[in-house]
Short mmCIF file of C-alpha atoms and ligand atoms in Angstrom, two decimals:
data_model
loop_
_atom_site.label_atom_id
_atom_site.label_comp_id
_atom_site.label_asym_id
_atom_site.label_seq_id
_atom_site.Cartn_x
_atom_site.Cartn_y
_atom_site.Cartn_z
CA ILE B 1 3.05 -10.81 8.85
CA TRP B 2 0.35 -12.46 10.89
CA ASP B 3 -2.05 -9.66 10.03
CA ASP B 4 -1.29 -10.16 6.37
CA ILE B 5 -1.96 -13.86 6.64
CA LEU B 6 -5.23 -13.19 8.42
CA GLU B 7 -6.26 -10.70 5.80
CA TYR B 8 -5.57 -13.21 3.07
CA VAL B 9 -7.52 -15.95 4.82
CA ARG B 10 -10.36 -13.63 5.61
CA ASP B 11 -10.71 -12.88 1.94
CA LYS B 12 -10.98 -16.55 1.05
CA ILE B 13 -13.44 -17.91 3.57
CA PRO B 14 -16.86 -16.83 4.76
CA GLU B 15 -16.79 -14.10 7.36
CA VAL B 16 -18.62 -16.16 9.95
CA GLU B 17 -16.12 -18.98 9.73
CA PHE B 18 -13.31 -16.53 9.98
CA ARG B 19 -14.74 -14.96 13.11
CA THR B 20 -15.34 -18.34 14.63
CA TRP B 21 -11.94 -19.82 14.08
CA PHE B 22 -9.43 -17.11 13.64
CA LYS B 23 -10.34 -14.86 16.50
CA GLN B 24 -8.72 -17.14 19.00
CA VAL B 25 -5.52 -18.11 17.31
CA ARG B 26 -2.12 -16.50 17.63
CA PRO B 27 1.13 -16.80 15.72
CA LEU B 28 3.84 -18.52 17.73
CA GLY B 29 6.77 -18.10 15.37
CA ILE B 30 8.67 -20.32 13.03
CA GLU B 31 10.13 -23.63 14.13
CA ASN B 32 12.29 -25.61 11.74
CA GLY B 33 10.69 -23.90 8.80
CA VAL B 34 7.16 -24.56 10.01
CA PHE B 35 4.93 -21.62 10.78
CA MET B 36 3.48 -22.45 14.20
CA ILE B 37 0.05 -21.27 15.21
CA GLY B 38 -1.21 -21.33 18.77
CA VAL B 39 -4.79 -22.46 19.35
CA PRO B 40 -6.84 -22.54 22.55
CA HIS B 41 -7.78 -26.23 22.64
CA SER B 42 -7.25 -29.50 20.85
CA PHE B 43 -10.62 -29.35 19.16
CA ALA B 44 -9.68 -26.09 17.53
CA ARG B 45 -6.33 -27.57 16.64
CA ASP B 46 -7.86 -30.51 14.81
CA TRP B 47 -10.51 -28.45 13.15
CA LEU B 48 -8.10 -25.80 11.91
CA LYS B 49 -5.66 -28.42 10.79
CA ASN B 50 -8.25 -30.29 8.77
CA HIS B 51 -10.07 -27.33 7.33
CA TYR B 52 -7.70 -24.46 7.05
CA SER B 53 -4.17 -25.79 6.56
CA PRO B 54 -4.43 -25.41 2.78
CA VAL B 55 -5.64 -21.84 2.84
CA LEU B 56 -3.02 -20.88 5.44
CA GLU B 57 -0.31 -22.48 3.38
CA HIS B 58 -1.58 -20.66 0.35
CA ALA B 59 -1.40 -17.44 2.29
CA LEU B 60 2.21 -18.12 3.20
CA LYS B 61 3.02 -19.05 -0.35
CA ASP B 62 1.38 -15.93 -1.65
CA LEU B 63 3.46 -13.91 0.74
CA GLY B 64 6.64 -15.44 -0.54
CA ALA B 65 7.42 -18.56 1.44
CA ALA B 66 9.15 -21.20 -0.67
CA SER B 67 7.90 -24.32 1.09
CA PRO B 68 5.05 -23.14 3.23
CA ARG B 69 4.03 -25.36 6.10
CA VAL B 70 1.87 -24.64 9.07
CA GLY B 71 1.61 -26.41 12.38
CA PHE B 72 -0.74 -26.00 15.31
CA GLN B 73 -0.10 -26.15 18.98
CA VAL B 74 -2.42 -25.85 21.93
CA VAL B 75 -1.35 -23.03 24.18
CA SER B 76 -3.00 -21.22 27.02
CA PHE B 77 -3.74 -17.62 26.32
CA PRO B 78 -3.77 -14.75 28.70
CA THR B 79 -7.37 -13.99 29.46
CA THR B 80 -7.28 -10.48 28.06
CA GLU B 81 -8.93 -10.54 24.69
CA GLN B 82 -7.11 -8.82 21.88
CA PRO B 83 -9.14 -5.97 20.47
CA ASP B 84 -11.18 -7.24 17.60
CA ILE B 85 -10.08 -5.13 14.70
CA PHE B 86 -12.50 -6.76 12.35
CA GLN B 87 -15.67 -5.70 14.11
CA PRO B 88 -17.12 -2.33 13.50
CA GLN B 89 -16.67 -0.77 16.91
CA THR B 90 -19.90 -0.16 18.65
CA THR B 91 -20.23 2.14 21.57
CA GLY B 92 -22.37 0.48 24.15
CA ASP B 93 -24.37 -2.61 23.33
CA ASP B 94 -25.64 -3.58 19.93
CA SER B 95 -29.07 -2.12 20.47
CA SER B 96 -27.65 1.36 20.66
CA GLN B 97 -27.79 3.11 17.32
CA VAL B 98 -24.59 5.06 17.72
CA LYS B 99 -22.08 3.13 15.70
CA ARG B 100 -18.42 3.80 15.28
CA PRO B 101 -17.45 3.43 11.67
CA ARG B 102 -15.62 0.45 10.44
CA LEU B 103 -12.17 1.87 10.01
CA ASN B 104 -8.88 0.12 9.58
CA PRO B 105 -6.87 0.82 12.76
CA LYS B 106 -3.67 1.02 10.76
CA TYR B 107 -4.97 3.82 8.56
CA VAL B 108 -4.26 6.76 10.81
CA PHE B 109 -2.39 9.99 10.11
CA SER B 110 0.56 8.89 12.22
CA ASN B 111 1.11 5.97 9.84
CA PHE B 112 0.83 8.09 6.74
CA VAL B 113 4.10 9.20 5.20
CA VAL B 114 3.82 12.63 3.64
CA GLY B 115 5.88 13.26 0.53
CA PRO B 116 5.79 15.52 -2.50
CA ASN B 117 3.41 13.04 -4.14
CA ASN B 118 0.67 13.45 -1.56
CA ASN B 119 1.35 16.56 0.51
CA LEU B 120 -1.57 18.58 -0.82
CA ALA B 121 -4.02 15.74 -0.34
CA SER B 122 -2.77 15.03 3.14
CA ALA B 123 -2.82 18.69 4.14
CA ALA B 124 -6.38 18.96 2.89
CA ALA B 125 -7.36 15.82 4.79
CA LEU B 126 -5.82 17.21 7.97
CA ALA B 127 -7.65 20.48 7.53
CA VAL B 128 -10.92 18.63 7.10
CA ALA B 129 -10.23 16.52 10.17
CA GLU B 130 -9.67 19.72 12.14
CA ALA B 131 -12.84 21.41 11.00
CA PRO B 132 -15.26 18.97 9.42
CA GLY B 133 -17.84 20.68 7.25
CA ARG B 134 -15.95 23.94 7.35
CA ALA B 135 -12.63 23.48 5.61
CA TYR B 136 -13.18 21.96 2.19
CA ASN B 137 -16.51 20.47 1.34
CA PRO B 138 -16.63 18.13 -0.37
CA LEU B 139 -13.03 17.00 -0.36
CA PHE B 140 -12.39 14.98 -3.49
CA ILE B 141 -9.23 12.87 -3.51
CA TYR B 142 -8.23 11.05 -6.66
CA GLY B 143 -5.31 8.91 -7.74
CA ASP B 144 -4.38 5.48 -9.03
CA ALA B 145 -5.00 2.34 -7.02
CA GLY B 146 -2.81 1.65 -4.05
CA LEU B 147 -1.62 5.20 -3.47
CA GLY B 148 -3.30 5.92 -0.16
CA LYS B 149 -6.77 7.32 -0.83
CA THR B 150 -8.56 4.93 1.49
CA HIS B 151 -5.84 5.38 4.09
CA LEU B 152 -6.33 9.14 4.10
CA MET B 153 -10.11 8.91 4.33
CA HIS B 154 -9.90 6.53 7.27
CA ALA B 155 -7.33 8.80 8.88
CA VAL B 156 -9.81 11.66 8.78
CA GLY B 157 -12.44 9.35 10.26
CA HIS B 158 -10.14 8.31 13.11
CA ALA B 159 -9.07 11.85 13.84
CA VAL B 160 -12.60 13.18 13.93
CA ALA B 161 -13.85 10.25 16.01
CA GLU B 162 -11.15 10.95 18.54
CA ARG B 163 -11.66 14.66 18.82
CA LEU B 164 -15.40 14.84 18.36
CA PRO B 165 -16.73 11.49 19.57
CA GLN B 166 -20.32 12.67 19.39
CA LEU B 167 -20.17 12.94 15.61
CA TYR B 168 -21.57 10.16 13.49
CA ILE B 169 -18.99 9.09 10.94
CA GLU B 170 -19.85 6.74 8.15
CA TYR B 171 -17.44 5.14 5.74
CA VAL B 172 -18.86 3.36 2.70
CA THR B 173 -17.54 2.15 -0.54
CA THR B 174 -19.61 3.18 -3.50
CA GLU B 175 -20.34 -0.47 -4.00
CA ALA B 176 -21.70 -0.83 -0.47
CA PHE B 177 -23.79 2.29 -0.91
CA THR B 178 -25.24 0.85 -4.10
CA ASN B 179 -25.98 -2.51 -2.48
CA ASP B 180 -27.57 -0.83 0.49
CA LEU B 181 -29.75 1.10 -1.84
CA ILE B 182 -30.77 -1.95 -3.86
CA ASN B 183 -31.66 -3.83 -0.67
CA ALA B 184 -33.58 -0.90 0.70
CA ILE B 185 -35.61 -0.67 -2.47
CA ARG B 186 -36.29 -4.39 -2.54
CA GLU B 187 -37.26 -4.57 1.10
CA ASP B 188 -39.23 -1.38 1.00
CA ARG B 189 -36.98 0.36 3.52
CA MET B 190 -36.22 3.54 1.67
CA THR B 191 -37.15 5.77 4.57
CA ALA B 192 -34.75 3.98 6.86
CA PHE B 193 -32.07 4.16 4.19
CA ARG B 194 -32.48 7.91 3.79
CA ASP B 195 -32.62 8.52 7.49
CA ARG B 196 -29.47 6.61 7.98
CA TYR B 197 -27.38 8.38 5.38
CA ARG B 198 -28.79 11.78 6.07
CA SER B 199 -28.06 11.65 9.76
CA VAL B 200 -24.35 11.28 9.15
CA ASP B 201 -21.97 14.06 10.21
CA VAL B 202 -18.98 12.93 8.23
CA LEU B 203 -19.61 10.78 5.18
CA LEU B 204 -16.65 9.05 3.56
CA VAL B 205 -17.45 7.57 0.15
CA ASP B 206 -14.69 5.49 -1.36
CA ASP B 207 -14.14 4.74 -5.06
CA VAL B 208 -16.90 6.92 -6.33
CA GLN B 209 -15.89 6.21 -9.93
CA PHE B 210 -18.01 3.08 -9.60
CA ILE B 211 -21.10 5.23 -9.58
CA ALA B 212 -20.65 5.55 -13.34
CA GLY B 213 -23.61 4.14 -15.22
CA LYS B 214 -25.69 3.57 -12.09
CA GLU B 215 -28.56 5.97 -12.57
CA ARG B 216 -30.58 5.13 -9.53
CA THR B 217 -27.55 5.29 -7.28
CA GLN B 218 -26.58 8.65 -8.72
CA GLU B 219 -30.07 9.94 -8.15
CA GLU B 220 -30.15 8.81 -4.55
CA PHE B 221 -26.64 9.95 -3.86
CA PHE B 222 -27.47 13.35 -5.27
CA HIS B 223 -30.17 13.77 -2.64
CA THR B 224 -27.98 12.44 0.13
CA PHE B 225 -25.25 14.82 -0.93
CA ASN B 226 -27.58 17.81 -0.93
CA ALA B 227 -29.10 16.98 2.42
CA LEU B 228 -25.69 16.65 4.04
CA TYR B 229 -24.14 19.58 2.30
CA GLU B 230 -26.96 21.92 3.15
CA SER B 231 -26.71 21.09 6.82
CA GLY B 232 -22.98 21.67 6.78
CA LYS B 233 -21.96 18.03 7.11
CA GLN B 234 -18.61 16.93 5.77
CA ILE B 235 -18.34 14.77 2.66
CA ILE B 236 -15.13 13.18 1.44
CA LEU B 237 -14.99 11.35 -1.85
CA SER B 238 -12.27 9.27 -3.42
CA SER B 239 -11.93 8.15 -6.98
CA ASP B 240 -9.32 6.82 -9.36
CA ARG B 241 -9.88 9.87 -11.59
CA PRO B 242 -11.11 13.45 -11.34
CA PRO B 243 -14.86 14.10 -11.60
CA LYS B 244 -14.61 15.36 -15.15
CA ASP B 245 -13.25 11.99 -16.28
CA ILE B 246 -15.90 9.81 -14.70
CA PRO B 247 -18.06 8.69 -17.59
CA THR B 248 -21.83 8.99 -17.50
CA LEU B 249 -21.74 11.03 -14.33
CA GLU B 250 -24.75 13.29 -14.24
CA ASN B 251 -23.79 16.91 -14.59
CA ARG B 252 -25.43 17.97 -11.38
CA LEU B 253 -23.38 15.40 -9.43
CA ARG B 254 -20.21 16.25 -11.28
CA SER B 255 -20.56 19.89 -10.49
CA ARG B 256 -21.20 19.12 -6.83
CA PHE B 257 -18.11 16.97 -6.66
CA GLU B 258 -16.24 20.00 -7.93
CA TRP B 259 -17.65 22.44 -5.40
CA GLY B 260 -15.03 21.89 -2.75
CA LEU B 261 -11.42 20.94 -3.18
CA ILE B 262 -10.14 18.43 -5.71
CA THR B 263 -6.73 17.07 -4.91
CA ASP B 264 -4.70 14.20 -6.25
CA ILE B 265 -2.17 11.66 -5.04
CA GLN B 266 0.65 10.70 -7.34
CA ALA B 267 2.99 7.74 -7.32
CA PRO B 268 5.61 8.23 -4.59
CA GLU B 269 9.20 9.06 -5.46
CA LEU B 270 12.12 7.03 -4.20
CA GLU B 271 12.61 8.89 -0.90
CA THR B 272 8.96 8.55 -0.02
CA ARG B 273 8.97 4.86 -0.89
CA ILE B 274 11.96 4.35 1.35
CA ALA B 275 10.27 6.23 4.18
CA ILE B 276 7.11 4.16 3.77
CA LEU B 277 9.07 0.92 3.87
CA LYS B 278 10.97 1.99 6.97
CA MET B 279 7.79 2.93 8.72
CA ASN B 280 6.18 -0.33 7.76
CA ALA B 281 9.11 -2.40 8.95
CA GLU B 282 8.98 -0.58 12.25
CA TYR B 283 5.26 -1.03 12.49
CA ARG B 284 5.77 -4.75 12.10
CA GLY B 285 8.61 -4.72 14.57
CA VAL B 286 11.19 -5.99 12.12
CA LYS B 287 14.68 -4.65 11.53
CA ILE B 288 15.58 -4.39 7.86
CA PRO B 289 19.01 -3.33 6.64
CA PRO B 290 19.00 -0.05 4.69
CA ASP B 291 20.30 -1.58 1.49
CA VAL B 292 17.46 -4.10 1.51
CA ILE B 293 14.94 -1.29 1.95
CA ASP B 294 16.65 0.55 -0.83
CA TYR B 295 16.48 -2.46 -3.10
CA ILE B 296 12.78 -2.99 -2.53
CA ALA B 297 12.07 0.70 -3.02
CA ARG B 298 13.80 0.62 -6.37
CA GLN B 299 11.96 -2.47 -7.56
CA VAL B 300 8.41 -1.47 -6.75
CA THR B 301 7.68 2.00 -7.93
CA SER B 302 4.08 2.69 -8.70
CA ASN B 303 1.85 1.18 -6.05
CA ILE B 304 2.22 1.39 -2.28
CA ARG B 305 0.12 -1.66 -1.65
CA GLU B 306 2.55 -3.66 -3.77
CA LEU B 307 5.46 -1.99 -2.08
CA GLU B 308 4.21 -3.25 1.27
CA GLY B 309 3.46 -6.63 -0.27
CA ALA B 310 7.06 -6.88 -1.41
CA LEU B 311 8.28 -6.04 2.08
CA VAL B 312 6.11 -8.72 3.65
CA ARG B 313 7.29 -11.19 1.07
CA VAL B 314 10.90 -10.44 1.88
CA ILE B 315 10.41 -10.71 5.64
CA LEU B 316 8.61 -13.98 5.29
CA TYR B 317 11.10 -15.39 2.82
CA ALA B 318 13.98 -14.66 5.16
CA SER B 319 12.33 -16.16 8.20
CA MET B 320 10.91 -19.22 6.47
CA ASN B 321 14.22 -20.04 4.85
CA GLN B 322 16.15 -18.92 7.88
CA VAL B 323 18.45 -16.73 5.88
CA GLU B 324 19.80 -13.33 6.69
CA LEU B 325 18.30 -10.36 4.92
CA ASN B 326 20.70 -8.85 2.44
CA ARG B 327 20.76 -7.84 -1.18
CA GLN B 328 21.09 -11.39 -2.45
CA THR B 329 18.27 -12.81 -0.40
CA VAL B 330 16.00 -9.90 -1.15
CA ALA B 331 16.64 -10.36 -4.84
CA ALA B 332 15.81 -14.04 -4.49
CA ALA B 333 12.68 -13.33 -2.47
CA LEU B 334 11.35 -10.97 -5.10
CA SER B 335 12.72 -12.70 -8.14
CA ASP B 336 9.53 -14.36 -9.27
CA VAL B 337 7.46 -11.21 -8.93
CA TYR B 338 9.60 -8.35 -10.08
CA ALA B 339 11.38 -7.88 -13.32
CA PRO B 340 15.07 -7.08 -12.88
CA SER B 341 16.29 -10.60 -12.34
CA GLU B 342 14.44 -11.51 -15.50
CA LEU B 343 16.56 -8.96 -17.27
CA ASN B 344 19.64 -10.72 -16.04
CA LEU B 345 21.84 -7.87 -17.07
CA SER B 346 25.50 -8.33 -16.44
CA MET B 347 27.84 -5.60 -15.25
CA GLU B 348 29.77 -6.17 -18.45
CA GLU B 349 26.76 -5.24 -20.60
CA ILE B 350 26.04 -2.15 -18.60
CA LEU B 351 29.64 -1.07 -18.82
CA ARG B 352 29.67 -1.45 -22.59
CA ALA B 353 26.39 0.37 -23.14
CA THR B 354 27.51 3.23 -20.93
CA ALA B 355 30.89 3.50 -22.62
CA PHE B 356 29.21 3.55 -26.00
CA HIS B 357 26.93 6.43 -25.07
CA PHE B 358 29.74 8.49 -23.62
CA GLU B 359 32.04 7.61 -26.52
CA ALA B 360 34.54 6.21 -24.08
CA ASP B 361 36.45 2.97 -24.04
CA ALA B 362 34.93 0.30 -21.82
CA GLU B 363 38.27 -0.94 -20.55
CA ASP B 364 39.36 2.59 -19.72
CA LEU B 365 36.25 3.01 -17.62
CA ARG B 366 37.00 -0.17 -15.82
CA SER B 367 40.63 0.60 -15.26
CA LYS B 368 42.31 2.41 -12.42
CA GLY B 369 42.83 5.38 -14.73
CA ARG B 370 41.85 8.70 -13.18
CA ARG B 371 41.48 10.80 -16.29
CA HIS B 372 38.97 13.55 -15.77
CA GLU B 373 36.69 12.63 -18.70
CA LEU B 374 36.28 9.11 -17.34
CA VAL B 375 34.79 10.17 -14.03
CA VAL B 376 31.20 10.85 -15.02
CA PRO B 377 30.71 7.85 -17.32
CA ARG B 378 32.26 5.59 -14.71
CA GLN B 379 29.92 6.90 -12.04
CA VAL B 380 26.96 6.49 -14.34
CA ALA B 381 27.92 2.89 -15.03
CA MET B 382 28.15 2.22 -11.30
CA TYR B 383 24.80 3.86 -10.77
CA LEU B 384 23.16 1.74 -13.45
CA MET B 385 24.69 -1.46 -12.12
CA ARG B 386 23.26 -0.69 -8.77
CA GLU B 387 19.87 0.06 -10.22
CA LEU B 388 19.59 -2.71 -12.76
CA THR B 389 21.37 -5.63 -11.12
CA SER B 390 21.38 -7.09 -7.65
CA HIS B 391 25.14 -6.72 -7.28
CA SER B 392 26.31 -5.22 -4.01
CA TYR B 393 28.48 -2.12 -3.67
CA PRO B 394 31.61 -4.19 -2.97
CA GLU B 395 30.94 -6.40 -5.98
CA ILE B 396 30.60 -3.41 -8.24
CA GLY B 397 33.77 -1.93 -6.76
CA GLN B 398 35.54 -5.21 -7.41
CA PHE B 399 34.41 -5.13 -11.01
CA PHE B 400 36.04 -1.72 -11.45
CA SER B 401 39.55 -2.99 -10.87
CA GLY B 402 39.07 -3.54 -7.16
CA ARG B 403 37.85 -0.11 -6.10
CA ASP B 404 36.60 0.36 -2.60
CA HIS B 405 32.86 0.00 -2.04
CA SER B 406 32.68 3.53 -0.66
CA THR B 407 33.67 4.84 -4.07
CA VAL B 408 30.64 3.10 -5.53
CA VAL B 409 28.36 4.36 -2.77
CA TYR B 410 29.58 7.87 -3.49
CA ALA B 411 29.11 7.48 -7.26
CA VAL B 412 25.56 6.20 -6.93
CA GLN B 413 24.63 8.99 -4.60
CA LYS B 414 26.30 11.62 -6.77
CA VAL B 415 24.55 10.50 -9.95
CA GLY B 416 21.26 10.25 -8.11
CA GLU B 417 21.56 13.85 -6.94
CA GLN B 418 22.83 15.11 -10.27
CA LEU B 419 19.96 13.41 -12.08
CA ALA B 420 17.43 15.52 -10.28
CA LYS B 421 18.86 18.75 -11.66
CA ASP B 422 20.63 17.80 -14.84
CA ARG B 423 18.23 17.24 -17.67
CA GLU B 424 20.93 16.22 -20.12
CA LEU B 425 22.29 13.55 -17.82
CA GLU B 426 18.80 12.25 -17.26
CA MET B 427 18.29 11.86 -20.99
CA ARG B 428 21.62 10.15 -21.44
CA ILE B 429 20.79 7.65 -18.74
CA GLN B 430 17.40 7.06 -20.28
CA ALA B 431 19.05 6.40 -23.59
CA ILE B 432 21.47 3.89 -22.08
CA LYS B 433 18.64 2.16 -20.30
CA SER B 434 16.54 1.88 -23.40
CA ASP B 435 19.50 0.23 -25.11
CA LEU B 436 19.75 -2.25 -22.29
CA LEU B 437 16.13 -3.05 -21.55
P1 ADP K 1 -6.01 3.36 -2.47
O1 ADP K 1 -7.24 3.51 -1.65
O2 ADP K 1 -5.54 4.64 -3.08
O3 ADP K 1 -6.09 2.26 -3.48
P2 ADP K 1 -4.87 2.56 0.04
O4 ADP K 1 -5.27 3.72 0.86
O5 ADP K 1 -5.64 1.31 0.19
O6 ADP K 1 -4.82 2.96 -1.51
O7 ADP K 1 -3.33 2.29 0.29
C1 ADP K 1 -2.70 1.07 -0.05
C2 ADP K 1 -1.71 0.70 1.02
O8 ADP K 1 -0.63 1.61 1.00
C3 ADP K 1 -2.28 0.74 2.40
O9 ADP K 1 -1.77 -0.33 3.15
C4 ADP K 1 -1.80 2.06 2.97
O10 ADP K 1 -1.64 2.00 4.36
C5 ADP K 1 -0.48 2.22 2.28
N1 ADP K 1 -0.12 3.63 2.06
C6 ADP K 1 -0.56 4.41 1.06
N2 ADP K 1 -0.02 5.64 1.13
C7 ADP K 1 0.78 5.63 2.22
C8 ADP K 1 1.62 6.61 2.84
N3 ADP K 1 1.76 7.85 2.33
N4 ADP K 1 2.28 6.26 3.96
C9 ADP K 1 2.15 5.02 4.45
N5 ADP K 1 1.39 4.05 3.92
C10 ADP K 1 0.71 4.35 2.81
MG1 MG K 2 -8.99 2.44 -1.79
#
């Protein structure tokens, strides 16, 4: 949570201020609904309180706290400095030219959940990390925003830096590359610019779709690319689309982007989303009940950044309001961001729609009756209630004439499995949903 707050704040205030004031503060926990922050001395306390309370409270609010309040307290810190994750790591003093790239410490392979949506991309990234310049060159990873492209690139950077520390790894966004170039031109430093980029061993260029329409950048990047490629240096590119769909990309660049391996990342399926949430909760040192994880994973489907955002929101909501995490509180925590509570579907409505589509009688479905032809529609109704409402298993069981919650658990699981292989069932469920939504 604290890292998320810092990231938010860092985005909102000048970097220098951030470095000055936020390097030395630590989260202390929540006391009576106030988020307490430890500061090294009373001057810092007063300064932070006067200048940064609003932005900190905004951060908390953004992360899901209902009535965000922050407080400051002077505490004495152990003398060991925390590693500064915001600084590009330099080896030796600043005068030395050998720089470690600015990589997010969280974006390593061990924190990357591999699923069917990304297994080719992650295998390719691993191969490249094993043998930079020799496996796939360039490696081109594309996919929608928030699906892990930057994470994978950084992971390669970390892995190479660890195994081959003598290599010079450079990570740039296409924007940064463009700005660098513009500055170099303006300040008449083109030689230095070229030297810098052409001495790289592993070049990671993020969001290369932004090169569209920038002729001078394309020109310069073309030469950088050639110089690196010819000397067997590794290039990894990411983009939100494949090279052929980047508009106004010069043909010679496009074809170079296609020389190596092009691989994509898709939106993660439910199991992968669950695994990512579990890993994230663990990473943050928080215990989250499985049904809460499940709920979040079902709400946020197409963007991993948002998935993590939802998790943070839920954690913060629970601790700020001092409530236990369960299906009700998670629904409340996410209610203003995600749709289902807006739908406000009742179990009654779902039952009726399901009965209609299976040409069954709603009351029969609800009853204790065990007739064979009622089984599937009943299970489907349970499944949909679970998916489209925030009712718990026991509540759904109760609704079906007081059935045990394990019956509902079984039904949901059964339908979920069946869905994957039964095209007809899938279409039926789609049809019911489109009636309801
Ligand atoms: P992109 O660059 O594609 O927009 P990012 O690499 O920034 O996406 O990923 C967004 C967030 O999702 C990051 O916090 C990242 O750590 C996380 N993430 C993405 N894919 C995975 C994954 N497979 N396992 C764990 N976390 C992931
Ligand atoms: Mg990215």
